[in-house]
Amino acid sequence: MVDVGFSILARILKLGFQLNCIILNTLVKGLCLQSKIVEAVKLVNKMGKIGYKPNTVTYGTIINCLCKIGKTNEAIGWFRKMQERNLELDVVMYSTIIDSLCKDKLVTEALNFLSEMISKRIQPNVVTYSSLIQGYCLQNRMHEAVKVFNTMARKGCSPSIVSYNILIHGYCENRRIDEAMSIFREMTNNGMIPDFVTYNTLIGGFCLVGRPKIALELLHEMQGCGQHPNVQTYAILLDGLCKNLHFPEAMALFQAMEDKKLDLDIVVYSILIDGMCNAGKLTTARDLFNALPAKGVQANVWTYNIMIKGLCKEGLLIEASELFEKMEESGCSPDHVTYNTIIKGFLQHNETSWAAKYLQMMVDKGSQQM
């Protein structure tokens, strides 16, 4: 569509019509939406040469795009250009930079921007505060995260569902599940309705600390509140049940997913296949793997690696080797994990000549890709 836009732009110029910043900004935004940041920057630079000064919208579009792709330093450079040109800076612009710095775990730098922002009498909003909370959570500094959360409320800026979810996620990642539940109860007591992100986070948290039965209870609570679990919810819970060796519950959950005719993807099947392999239930894992084509699901490299590892673990090396060959025939190229898995499997069963064969194949493949 952007190419069409440039064609229209060329026609406008050819017909002698006047350009304006709205047209140019639309093209800049279109390039950014297509992740063509280099072309967008070239267009902005060209604007100045043809007599059109980039405005706040232009800079904001570029800064937002750079932050989204993780190029925070470049975004700050454009931000400083805005200051040099005395263009208006607002809470959205500052919050965009602060959010990007926090995602890079550069909370100190983010706080410097916050101080600069406040010195210009620009008040932080819920997005600004939520970004700082996330920054502290990413650094496992939950005490500071809570302080920011409380400051936000004290300043009259009501926490959003996103703010609560970030804080809950931070506690879950740090295995402080009881504190996560405390925040969850506070949220609901304040009239905030949990969304699927809230429940998915808590379900994952309880699985992480080895309490998958409570995670199952949360699934039922979620359904009782009218919040429909998505495939990700089930995948998180299924993974947790398998990793905590609750295989009957895992199979029951999987059956319920199939009964609901959910659009199950390869991630869900791979989780269950992995769980069965780790539990020594290779027959069940093999049956699930072999049933994938009939279900219209294509195995990926992760799935093949799981099965090859499971076969090697049980000493079924010929079958593992056959699956390796089938993997290549199906157009799914083995990766370094595949090679390492099968080499290790043969070595563990003292099949050194076979291990050497696959090692040479891996070396040859690496040479071809160089």
PDB file of C-alpha atoms in Angstrom, residues 37-338:
ATOM      1  CA  ILE A  37      12.057   2.608   9.252  1.00  0.00           C
ATOM      2  CA  VAL A  38      15.066   3.317   7.006  1.00  0.00           C
ATOM      3  CA  GLU A  39      12.773   4.473   4.188  1.00  0.00           C
ATOM      4  CA  ALA A  40      10.674   6.480   6.671  1.00  0.00           C
ATOM      5  CA  VAL A  41      13.763   8.309   7.957  1.00  0.00           C
ATOM      6  CA  LYS A  42      14.882   9.029   4.374  1.00  0.00           C
ATOM      7  CA  LEU A  43      11.476  10.529   3.618  1.00  0.00           C
ATOM      8  CA  VAL A  44      11.597  12.717   6.751  1.00  0.00           C
ATOM      9  CA  ASN A  45      15.055  13.956   5.791  1.00  0.00           C
ATOM     10  CA  LYS A  46      13.796  14.653   2.281  1.00  0.00           C
ATOM     11  CA  MET A  47      10.861  16.676   3.647  1.00  0.00           C
ATOM     12  CA  GLY A  48      13.224  19.372   4.890  1.00  0.00           C
ATOM     13  CA  LYS A  49      14.978  19.560   1.535  1.00  0.00           C
ATOM     14  CA  ILE A  50      11.750  20.175  -0.373  1.00  0.00           C
ATOM     15  CA  GLY A  51      10.545  22.864   2.017  1.00  0.00           C
ATOM     16  CA  TYR A  52       8.356  20.960   4.459  1.00  0.00           C
ATOM     17  CA  LYS A  53       9.474  21.001   8.075  1.00  0.00           C
ATOM     18  CA  PRO A  54       8.732  17.789   9.969  1.00  0.00           C
ATOM     19  CA  ASN A  55       6.296  18.529  12.781  1.00  0.00           C
ATOM     20  CA  THR A  56       5.429  16.901  16.107  1.00  0.00           C
ATOM     21  CA  VAL A  57       3.387  14.201  14.373  1.00  0.00           C
ATOM     22  CA  THR A  58       6.303  13.336  12.082  1.00  0.00           C
ATOM     23  CA  TYR A  59       8.792  13.023  14.925  1.00  0.00           C
ATOM     24  CA  GLY A  60       6.307  11.188  17.123  1.00  0.00           C
ATOM     25  CA  THR A  61       5.729   8.583  14.406  1.00  0.00           C
ATOM     26  CA  ILE A  62       9.457   7.959  13.944  1.00  0.00           C
ATOM     27  CA  ILE A  63      10.142   7.837  17.693  1.00  0.00           C
ATOM     28  CA  ASN A  64       7.287   5.403  18.304  1.00  0.00           C
ATOM     29  CA  CYS A  65       8.464   3.108  15.506  1.00  0.00           C
ATOM     30  CA  LEU A  66      12.089   3.127  16.700  1.00  0.00           C
ATOM     31  CA  CYS A  67      10.995   2.299  20.258  1.00  0.00           C
ATOM     32  CA  LYS A  68       8.822  -0.587  19.080  1.00  0.00           C
ATOM     33  CA  ILE A  69      11.771  -2.219  17.297  1.00  0.00           C
ATOM     34  CA  GLY A  70      14.078  -1.697  20.274  1.00  0.00           C
ATOM     35  CA  LYS A  71      16.193   1.132  18.863  1.00  0.00           C
ATOM     36  CA  THR A  72      15.844   3.299  21.954  1.00  0.00           C
ATOM     37  CA  ASN A  73      19.058   5.294  21.510  1.00  0.00           C
ATOM     38  CA  GLU A  74      18.053   6.319  18.006  1.00  0.00           C
ATOM     39  CA  ALA A  75      14.611   7.290  19.294  1.00  0.00           C
ATOM     40  CA  ILE A  76      16.233   9.487  21.956  1.00  0.00           C
ATOM     41  CA  GLY A  77      18.296  11.125  19.206  1.00  0.00           C
ATOM     42  CA  TRP A  78      15.113  12.095  17.373  1.00  0.00           C
ATOM     43  CA  PHE A  79      13.578  13.220  20.659  1.00  0.00           C
ATOM     44  CA  ARG A  80      16.528  15.595  21.208  1.00  0.00           C
ATOM     45  CA  LYS A  81      16.124  16.908  17.657  1.00  0.00           C
ATOM     46  CA  MET A  82      12.563  17.858  18.575  1.00  0.00           C
ATOM     47  CA  GLN A  83      13.874  19.802  21.559  1.00  0.00           C
ATOM     48  CA  GLU A  84      16.425  21.603  19.390  1.00  0.00           C
ATOM     49  CA  ARG A  85      13.643  22.669  17.026  1.00  0.00           C
ATOM     50  CA  ASN A  86      11.460  23.802  19.959  1.00  0.00           C
ATOM     51  CA  LEU A  87       8.673  21.424  18.967  1.00  0.00           C
ATOM     52  CA  GLU A  88       6.041  20.657  21.578  1.00  0.00           C
ATOM     53  CA  LEU A  89       6.790  17.672  23.814  1.00  0.00           C
ATOM     54  CA  ASP A  90       3.927  16.029  25.654  1.00  0.00           C
ATOM     55  CA  VAL A  91       3.292  13.173  28.072  1.00  0.00           C
ATOM     56  CA  VAL A  92       2.843  10.699  25.201  1.00  0.00           C
ATOM     57  CA  MET A  93       6.274  11.488  23.758  1.00  0.00           C
ATOM     58  CA  TYR A  94       8.029  11.240  27.137  1.00  0.00           C
ATOM     59  CA  SER A  95       6.116   8.085  28.071  1.00  0.00           C
ATOM     60  CA  THR A  96       7.129   6.414  24.797  1.00  0.00           C
ATOM     61  CA  ILE A  97      10.813   6.969  25.584  1.00  0.00           C
ATOM     62  CA  ILE A  98      10.409   5.999  29.261  1.00  0.00           C
ATOM     63  CA  ASP A  99       8.590   2.791  28.289  1.00  0.00           C
ATOM     64  CA  SER A 100      11.323   1.812  25.831  1.00  0.00           C
ATOM     65  CA  LEU A 101      14.085   2.477  28.367  1.00  0.00           C
ATOM     66  CA  CYS A 102      12.259   0.421  30.999  1.00  0.00           C
ATOM     67  CA  LYS A 103      11.874  -2.509  28.594  1.00  0.00           C
ATOM     68  CA  ASP A 104      15.651  -2.281  28.098  1.00  0.00           C
ATOM     69  CA  LYS A 105      15.980  -2.463  31.927  1.00  0.00           C
ATOM     70  CA  LEU A 106      17.459   1.051  31.959  1.00  0.00           C
ATOM     71  CA  VAL A 107      15.297   2.317  34.819  1.00  0.00           C
ATOM     72  CA  THR A 108      17.809   4.931  36.003  1.00  0.00           C
ATOM     73  CA  GLU A 109      17.811   6.546  32.558  1.00  0.00           C
ATOM     74  CA  ALA A 110      14.006   6.338  32.496  1.00  0.00           C
ATOM     75  CA  LEU A 111      13.845   8.142  35.845  1.00  0.00           C
ATOM     76  CA  ASN A 112      16.048  10.906  34.427  1.00  0.00           C
ATOM     77  CA  PHE A 113      13.495  11.411  31.660  1.00  0.00           C
ATOM     78  CA  LEU A 114      10.731  11.400  34.261  1.00  0.00           C
ATOM     79  CA  SER A 115      12.521  14.157  36.211  1.00  0.00           C
ATOM     80  CA  GLU A 116      13.019  16.170  33.034  1.00  0.00           C
ATOM     81  CA  MET A 117       9.380  15.714  32.158  1.00  0.00           C
ATOM     82  CA  ILE A 118       8.142  16.872  35.569  1.00  0.00           C
ATOM     83  CA  SER A 119      10.519  19.860  35.484  1.00  0.00           C
ATOM     84  CA  LYS A 120       8.678  20.984  32.331  1.00  0.00           C
ATOM     85  CA  ARG A 121       5.369  20.728  34.242  1.00  0.00           C
ATOM     86  CA  ILE A 122       4.281  17.701  32.230  1.00  0.00           C
ATOM     87  CA  GLN A 123       2.541  15.305  34.609  1.00  0.00           C
ATOM     88  CA  PRO A 124       3.044  11.522  34.261  1.00  0.00           C
ATOM     89  CA  ASN A 125      -0.016   9.459  33.403  1.00  0.00           C
ATOM     90  CA  VAL A 126      -0.981   5.828  33.962  1.00  0.00           C
ATOM     91  CA  VAL A 127       1.147   4.726  30.982  1.00  0.00           C
ATOM     92  CA  THR A 128       4.235   6.470  32.397  1.00  0.00           C
ATOM     93  CA  TYR A 129       3.801   4.900  35.824  1.00  0.00           C
ATOM     94  CA  SER A 130       3.005   1.458  34.405  1.00  0.00           C
ATOM     95  CA  SER A 131       6.187   1.561  32.310  1.00  0.00           C
ATOM     96  CA  LEU A 132       8.278   2.318  35.407  1.00  0.00           C
ATOM     97  CA  ILE A 133       6.568  -0.478  37.336  1.00  0.00           C
ATOM     98  CA  GLN A 134       7.437  -2.880  34.539  1.00  0.00           C
ATOM     99  CA  GLY A 135      11.039  -1.641  34.473  1.00  0.00           C
ATOM    100  CA  TYR A 136      11.481  -2.396  38.165  1.00  0.00           C
ATOM    101  CA  CYS A 137       9.734  -5.771  37.805  1.00  0.00           C
ATOM    102  CA  LEU A 138      12.119  -6.742  34.988  1.00  0.00           C
ATOM    103  CA  GLN A 139      15.005  -6.034  37.368  1.00  0.00           C
ATOM    104  CA  ASN A 140      13.347  -8.053  40.159  1.00  0.00           C
ATOM    105  CA  ARG A 141      13.098  -4.869  42.236  1.00  0.00           C
ATOM    106  CA  MET A 142       9.585  -5.457  43.479  1.00  0.00           C
ATOM    107  CA  HIS A 143       9.857  -3.080  46.442  1.00  0.00           C
ATOM    108  CA  GLU A 144      10.509  -0.141  44.089  1.00  0.00           C
ATOM    109  CA  ALA A 145       7.773  -1.353  41.722  1.00  0.00           C
ATOM    110  CA  VAL A 146       5.236  -1.276  44.561  1.00  0.00           C
ATOM    111  CA  LYS A 147       6.431   2.191  45.600  1.00  0.00           C
ATOM    112  CA  VAL A 148       5.747   3.510  42.086  1.00  0.00           C
ATOM    113  CA  PHE A 149       2.355   1.769  42.100  1.00  0.00           C
ATOM    114  CA  ASN A 150       1.438   3.407  45.415  1.00  0.00           C
ATOM    115  CA  THR A 151       2.754   6.793  44.270  1.00  0.00           C
ATOM    116  CA  MET A 152       0.544   6.591  41.198  1.00  0.00           C
ATOM    117  CA  ALA A 153      -2.546   6.005  43.331  1.00  0.00           C
ATOM    118  CA  ARG A 154      -1.534   8.706  45.825  1.00  0.00           C
ATOM    119  CA  LYS A 155      -1.139  11.241  43.009  1.00  0.00           C
ATOM    120  CA  GLY A 156      -4.709  10.591  41.932  1.00  0.00           C
ATOM    121  CA  CYS A 157      -3.773   8.536  38.864  1.00  0.00           C
ATOM    122  CA  SER A 158      -5.934   5.404  39.036  1.00  0.00           C
ATOM    123  CA  PRO A 159      -4.081   2.182  38.184  1.00  0.00           C
ATOM    124  CA  SER A 160      -5.376   0.444  35.081  1.00  0.00           C
ATOM    125  CA  ILE A 161      -5.816  -3.276  34.486  1.00  0.00           C
ATOM    126  CA  VAL A 162      -2.445  -3.123  32.699  1.00  0.00           C
ATOM    127  CA  SER A 163      -0.792  -1.656  35.818  1.00  0.00           C
ATOM    128  CA  TYR A 164      -2.157  -4.449  38.000  1.00  0.00           C
ATOM    129  CA  ASN A 165      -1.209  -7.118  35.455  1.00  0.00           C
ATOM    130  CA  ILE A 166       2.378  -5.854  35.275  1.00  0.00           C
ATOM    131  CA  LEU A 167       2.729  -5.968  39.067  1.00  0.00           C
ATOM    132  CA  ILE A 168       1.138  -9.414  39.322  1.00  0.00           C
ATOM    133  CA  HIS A 169       3.426 -10.673  36.552  1.00  0.00           C
ATOM    134  CA  GLY A 170       6.460  -9.314  38.409  1.00  0.00           C
ATOM    135  CA  TYR A 171       5.516 -11.189  41.570  1.00  0.00           C
ATOM    136  CA  CYS A 172       4.820 -14.389  39.616  1.00  0.00           C
ATOM    137  CA  GLU A 173       8.163 -14.225  37.808  1.00  0.00           C
ATOM    138  CA  ASN A 174       9.847 -13.891  41.202  1.00  0.00           C
ATOM    139  CA  ARG A 175       7.848 -16.877  42.521  1.00  0.00           C
ATOM    140  CA  ARG A 176       6.121 -14.646  45.081  1.00  0.00           C
ATOM    141  CA  ILE A 177       2.733 -16.075  44.243  1.00  0.00           C
ATOM    142  CA  ASP A 178       0.989 -15.216  47.504  1.00  0.00           C
ATOM    143  CA  GLU A 179       1.813 -11.537  47.015  1.00  0.00           C
ATOM    144  CA  ALA A 180       0.569 -11.808  43.435  1.00  0.00           C
ATOM    145  CA  MET A 181      -2.728 -13.180  44.743  1.00  0.00           C
ATOM    146  CA  SER A 182      -2.901 -10.353  47.275  1.00  0.00           C
ATOM    147  CA  ILE A 183      -2.661  -7.818  44.431  1.00  0.00           C
ATOM    148  CA  PHE A 184      -5.258  -9.823  42.509  1.00  0.00           C
ATOM    149  CA  ARG A 185      -7.720  -9.680  45.429  1.00  0.00           C
ATOM    150  CA  GLU A 186      -7.039  -5.960  45.929  1.00  0.00           C
ATOM    151  CA  MET A 187      -7.753  -5.399  42.246  1.00  0.00           C
ATOM    152  CA  THR A 188     -11.098  -7.200  42.357  1.00  0.00           C
ATOM    153  CA  ASN A 189     -12.052  -5.507  45.640  1.00  0.00           C
ATOM    154  CA  ASN A 190     -11.484  -2.156  43.926  1.00  0.00           C
ATOM    155  CA  GLY A 191     -14.002  -3.109  41.261  1.00  0.00           C
ATOM    156  CA  MET A 192     -11.413  -3.926  38.586  1.00  0.00           C
ATOM    157  CA  ILE A 193     -12.452  -6.865  36.388  1.00  0.00           C
ATOM    158  CA  PRO A 194      -9.562  -9.284  35.703  1.00  0.00           C
ATOM    159  CA  ASP A 195      -8.969 -10.080  32.047  1.00  0.00           C
ATOM    160  CA  PHE A 196      -7.464 -13.170  30.412  1.00  0.00           C
ATOM    161  CA  VAL A 197      -3.958 -11.682  30.826  1.00  0.00           C
ATOM    162  CA  THR A 198      -4.496 -11.530  34.603  1.00  0.00           C
ATOM    163  CA  TYR A 199      -5.672 -15.125  34.784  1.00  0.00           C
ATOM    164  CA  ASN A 200      -3.014 -16.425  32.378  1.00  0.00           C
ATOM    165  CA  THR A 201      -0.324 -14.750  34.485  1.00  0.00           C
ATOM    166  CA  LEU A 202      -1.602 -16.218  37.751  1.00  0.00           C
ATOM    167  CA  ILE A 203      -2.146 -19.668  36.263  1.00  0.00           C
ATOM    168  CA  GLY A 204       1.430 -19.615  34.976  1.00  0.00           C
ATOM    169  CA  GLY A 205       2.649 -18.382  38.359  1.00  0.00           C
ATOM    170  CA  PHE A 206       1.002 -21.201  40.326  1.00  0.00           C
ATOM    171  CA  CYS A 207       2.381 -23.752  37.859  1.00  0.00           C
ATOM    172  CA  LEU A 208       5.841 -22.218  38.252  1.00  0.00           C
ATOM    173  CA  VAL A 209       5.811 -22.707  42.027  1.00  0.00           C
ATOM    174  CA  GLY A 210       4.533 -26.274  41.758  1.00  0.00           C
ATOM    175  CA  ARG A 211       0.886 -25.650  42.652  1.00  0.00           C
ATOM    176  CA  PRO A 212      -0.937 -26.641  39.444  1.00  0.00           C
ATOM    177  CA  LYS A 213      -4.132 -27.702  41.241  1.00  0.00           C
ATOM    178  CA  ILE A 214      -4.731 -24.110  42.319  1.00  0.00           C
ATOM    179  CA  ALA A 215      -4.011 -23.112  38.729  1.00  0.00           C
ATOM    180  CA  LEU A 216      -6.812 -25.477  37.679  1.00  0.00           C
ATOM    181  CA  GLU A 217      -9.121 -23.856  40.237  1.00  0.00           C
ATOM    182  CA  LEU A 218      -8.281 -20.462  38.736  1.00  0.00           C
ATOM    183  CA  LEU A 219      -9.277 -21.771  35.315  1.00  0.00           C
ATOM    184  CA  HIS A 220     -12.696 -22.707  36.712  1.00  0.00           C
ATOM    185  CA  GLU A 221     -12.959 -19.334  38.505  1.00  0.00           C
ATOM    186  CA  MET A 222     -12.090 -17.616  35.251  1.00  0.00           C
ATOM    187  CA  GLN A 223     -14.862 -19.466  33.426  1.00  0.00           C
ATOM    188  CA  GLY A 224     -17.300 -18.764  36.250  1.00  0.00           C
ATOM    189  CA  CYS A 225     -16.641 -15.030  35.903  1.00  0.00           C
ATOM    190  CA  GLY A 226     -17.530 -15.153  32.213  1.00  0.00           C
ATOM    191  CA  GLN A 227     -13.930 -14.709  31.109  1.00  0.00           C
ATOM    192  CA  HIS A 228     -13.303 -17.194  28.305  1.00  0.00           C
ATOM    193  CA  PRO A 229      -9.922 -18.937  28.418  1.00  0.00           C
ATOM    194  CA  ASN A 230      -7.995 -18.767  25.165  1.00  0.00           C
ATOM    195  CA  VAL A 231      -5.621 -21.341  23.677  1.00  0.00           C
ATOM    196  CA  GLN A 232      -2.734 -19.645  25.474  1.00  0.00           C
ATOM    197  CA  THR A 233      -4.488 -20.150  28.829  1.00  0.00           C
ATOM    198  CA  TYR A 234      -4.849 -23.862  28.182  1.00  0.00           C
ATOM    199  CA  ALA A 235      -1.276 -24.128  26.866  1.00  0.00           C
ATOM    200  CA  ILE A 236       0.142 -22.503  30.021  1.00  0.00           C
ATOM    201  CA  LEU A 237      -1.887 -24.803  32.268  1.00  0.00           C
ATOM    202  CA  LEU A 238      -1.143 -27.908  30.203  1.00  0.00           C
ATOM    203  CA  ASP A 239       2.585 -27.148  30.363  1.00  0.00           C
ATOM    204  CA  GLY A 240       2.369 -26.612  34.124  1.00  0.00           C
ATOM    205  CA  LEU A 241       0.500 -29.871  34.712  1.00  0.00           C
ATOM    206  CA  CYS A 242       3.018 -31.835  32.646  1.00  0.00           C
ATOM    207  CA  LYS A 243       6.062 -30.248  34.277  1.00  0.00           C
ATOM    208  CA  ASN A 244       4.610 -30.944  37.713  1.00  0.00           C
ATOM    209  CA  LEU A 245       3.915 -34.576  36.735  1.00  0.00           C
ATOM    210  CA  HIS A 246       0.112 -34.277  36.948  1.00  0.00           C
ATOM    211  CA  PHE A 247      -0.432 -36.389  33.841  1.00  0.00           C
ATOM    212  CA  PRO A 248      -4.031 -37.590  34.406  1.00  0.00           C
ATOM    213  CA  GLU A 249      -5.123 -33.961  34.856  1.00  0.00           C
ATOM    214  CA  ALA A 250      -3.086 -32.960  31.796  1.00  0.00           C
ATOM    215  CA  MET A 251      -4.751 -35.607  29.607  1.00  0.00           C
ATOM    216  CA  ALA A 252      -8.195 -34.668  30.957  1.00  0.00           C
ATOM    217  CA  LEU A 253      -7.529 -31.013  30.160  1.00  0.00           C
ATOM    218  CA  PHE A 254      -6.315 -31.898  26.681  1.00  0.00           C
ATOM    219  CA  GLN A 255      -9.448 -33.978  26.070  1.00  0.00           C
ATOM    220  CA  ALA A 256     -11.602 -31.052  27.233  1.00  0.00           C
ATOM    221  CA  MET A 257      -9.772 -28.788  24.780  1.00  0.00           C
ATOM    222  CA  GLU A 258     -10.488 -31.186  21.924  1.00  0.00           C
ATOM    223  CA  ASP A 259     -14.124 -31.549  23.023  1.00  0.00           C
ATOM    224  CA  LYS A 260     -14.511 -27.767  22.926  1.00  0.00           C
ATOM    225  CA  LYS A 261     -13.174 -27.912  19.352  1.00  0.00           C
ATOM    226  CA  LEU A 262     -10.562 -25.305  20.117  1.00  0.00           C
ATOM    227  CA  ASP A 263      -8.181 -24.445  17.315  1.00  0.00           C
ATOM    228  CA  LEU A 264      -5.238 -26.293  18.840  1.00  0.00           C
ATOM    229  CA  ASP A 265      -1.854 -25.416  17.366  1.00  0.00           C
ATOM    230  CA  ILE A 266       1.473 -27.231  17.293  1.00  0.00           C
ATOM    231  CA  VAL A 267       2.524 -25.519  20.547  1.00  0.00           C
ATOM    232  CA  VAL A 268      -0.224 -27.294  22.494  1.00  0.00           C
ATOM    233  CA  TYR A 269       0.537 -30.684  20.949  1.00  0.00           C
ATOM    234  CA  SER A 270       4.289 -30.226  21.469  1.00  0.00           C
ATOM    235  CA  ILE A 271       3.760 -29.433  25.162  1.00  0.00           C
ATOM    236  CA  LEU A 272       1.790 -32.630  25.674  1.00  0.00           C
ATOM    237  CA  ILE A 273       4.164 -34.768  23.595  1.00  0.00           C
ATOM    238  CA  ASP A 274       7.092 -33.405  25.612  1.00  0.00           C
ATOM    239  CA  GLY A 275       5.296 -34.147  28.870  1.00  0.00           C
ATOM    240  CA  MET A 276       4.565 -37.718  27.820  1.00  0.00           C
ATOM    241  CA  CYS A 277       8.179 -38.290  26.702  1.00  0.00           C
ATOM    242  CA  ASN A 278       9.539 -36.953  29.987  1.00  0.00           C
ATOM    243  CA  ALA A 279       7.172 -39.253  31.888  1.00  0.00           C
ATOM    244  CA  GLY A 280       8.363 -42.284  29.950  1.00  0.00           C
ATOM    245  CA  LYS A 281       4.976 -42.590  28.222  1.00  0.00           C
ATOM    246  CA  LEU A 282       6.540 -42.899  24.766  1.00  0.00           C
ATOM    247  CA  THR A 283       3.645 -44.844  23.215  1.00  0.00           C
ATOM    248  CA  THR A 284       1.213 -42.020  24.055  1.00  0.00           C
ATOM    249  CA  ALA A 285       3.703 -39.431  22.782  1.00  0.00           C
ATOM    250  CA  ARG A 286       4.217 -41.371  19.542  1.00  0.00           C
ATOM    251  CA  ASP A 287       0.468 -41.725  18.997  1.00  0.00           C
ATOM    252  CA  LEU A 288      -0.014 -37.980  19.471  1.00  0.00           C
ATOM    253  CA  PHE A 289       2.839 -37.202  17.088  1.00  0.00           C
ATOM    254  CA  ASN A 290       1.613 -39.609  14.400  1.00  0.00           C
ATOM    255  CA  ALA A 291      -1.932 -38.179  14.653  1.00  0.00           C
ATOM    256  CA  LEU A 292      -0.800 -34.632  13.814  1.00  0.00           C
ATOM    257  CA  PRO A 293      -1.283 -34.838   9.998  1.00  0.00           C
ATOM    258  CA  ALA A 294      -4.850 -36.139  10.424  1.00  0.00           C
ATOM    259  CA  LYS A 295      -5.571 -33.176  12.674  1.00  0.00           C
ATOM    260  CA  GLY A 296      -4.222 -30.759  10.066  1.00  0.00           C
ATOM    261  CA  VAL A 297      -1.294 -29.734  12.274  1.00  0.00           C
ATOM    262  CA  GLN A 298       2.251 -29.537  10.931  1.00  0.00           C
ATOM    263  CA  ALA A 299       5.091 -30.620  13.227  1.00  0.00           C
ATOM    264  CA  ASN A 300       7.866 -28.045  13.564  1.00  0.00           C
ATOM    265  CA  VAL A 301      11.539 -28.421  14.487  1.00  0.00           C
ATOM    266  CA  TRP A 302      10.697 -28.186  18.207  1.00  0.00           C
ATOM    267  CA  THR A 303       8.228 -31.091  17.943  1.00  0.00           C
ATOM    268  CA  TYR A 304      10.681 -33.270  16.017  1.00  0.00           C
ATOM    269  CA  ASN A 305      13.411 -32.511  18.555  1.00  0.00           C
ATOM    270  CA  ILE A 306      11.106 -33.582  21.395  1.00  0.00           C
ATOM    271  CA  MET A 307      10.293 -36.897  19.720  1.00  0.00           C
ATOM    272  CA  ILE A 308      13.899 -37.631  18.724  1.00  0.00           C
ATOM    273  CA  LYS A 309      15.007 -36.951  22.300  1.00  0.00           C
ATOM    274  CA  GLY A 310      12.237 -39.221  23.654  1.00  0.00           C
ATOM    275  CA  LEU A 311      13.202 -42.055  21.290  1.00  0.00           C
ATOM    276  CA  CYS A 312      16.909 -41.736  22.132  1.00  0.00           C
ATOM    277  CA  LYS A 313      16.103 -41.748  25.844  1.00  0.00           C
ATOM    278  CA  GLU A 314      14.330 -45.107  25.427  1.00  0.00           C
ATOM    279  CA  GLY A 315      17.187 -46.508  23.318  1.00  0.00           C
ATOM    280  CA  LEU A 316      15.120 -46.592  20.120  1.00  0.00           C
ATOM    281  CA  LEU A 317      18.005 -45.239  18.041  1.00  0.00           C
ATOM    282  CA  ILE A 318      16.978 -46.687  14.668  1.00  0.00           C
ATOM    283  CA  GLU A 319      13.526 -45.124  15.020  1.00  0.00           C
ATOM    284  CA  ALA A 320      15.159 -41.828  16.066  1.00  0.00           C
ATOM    285  CA  SER A 321      17.369 -41.969  12.972  1.00  0.00           C
ATOM    286  CA  GLU A 322      14.366 -42.731  10.736  1.00  0.00           C
ATOM    287  CA  LEU A 323      12.482 -39.786  12.230  1.00  0.00           C
ATOM    288  CA  PHE A 324      15.506 -37.578  11.557  1.00  0.00           C
ATOM    289  CA  GLU A 325      15.382 -38.591   7.888  1.00  0.00           C
ATOM    290  CA  LYS A 326      11.606 -38.084   7.766  1.00  0.00           C
ATOM    291  CA  MET A 327      12.096 -34.631   9.253  1.00  0.00           C
ATOM    292  CA  GLU A 328      14.296 -33.542   6.341  1.00  0.00           C
ATOM    293  CA  GLU A 329      11.970 -35.134   3.787  1.00  0.00           C
ATOM    294  CA  SER A 330       9.018 -33.159   5.206  1.00  0.00           C
ATOM    295  CA  GLY A 331      10.886 -29.900   4.608  1.00  0.00           C
ATOM    296  CA  CYS A 332      11.621 -29.237   8.288  1.00  0.00           C
ATOM    297  CA  SER A 333      15.379 -28.686   8.470  1.00  0.00           C
ATOM    298  CA  PRO A 334      17.158 -30.004  11.586  1.00  0.00           C
ATOM    299  CA  ASP A 335      18.771 -27.339  13.752  1.00  0.00           C
ATOM    300  CA  HIS A 336      21.755 -27.519  16.116  1.00  0.00           C
ATOM    301  CA  VAL A 337      19.481 -28.870  18.871  1.00  0.00           C
ATOM    302  CA  THR A 338      18.396 -31.759  16.616  1.00  0.00           C
TER     303      THR A 338
END
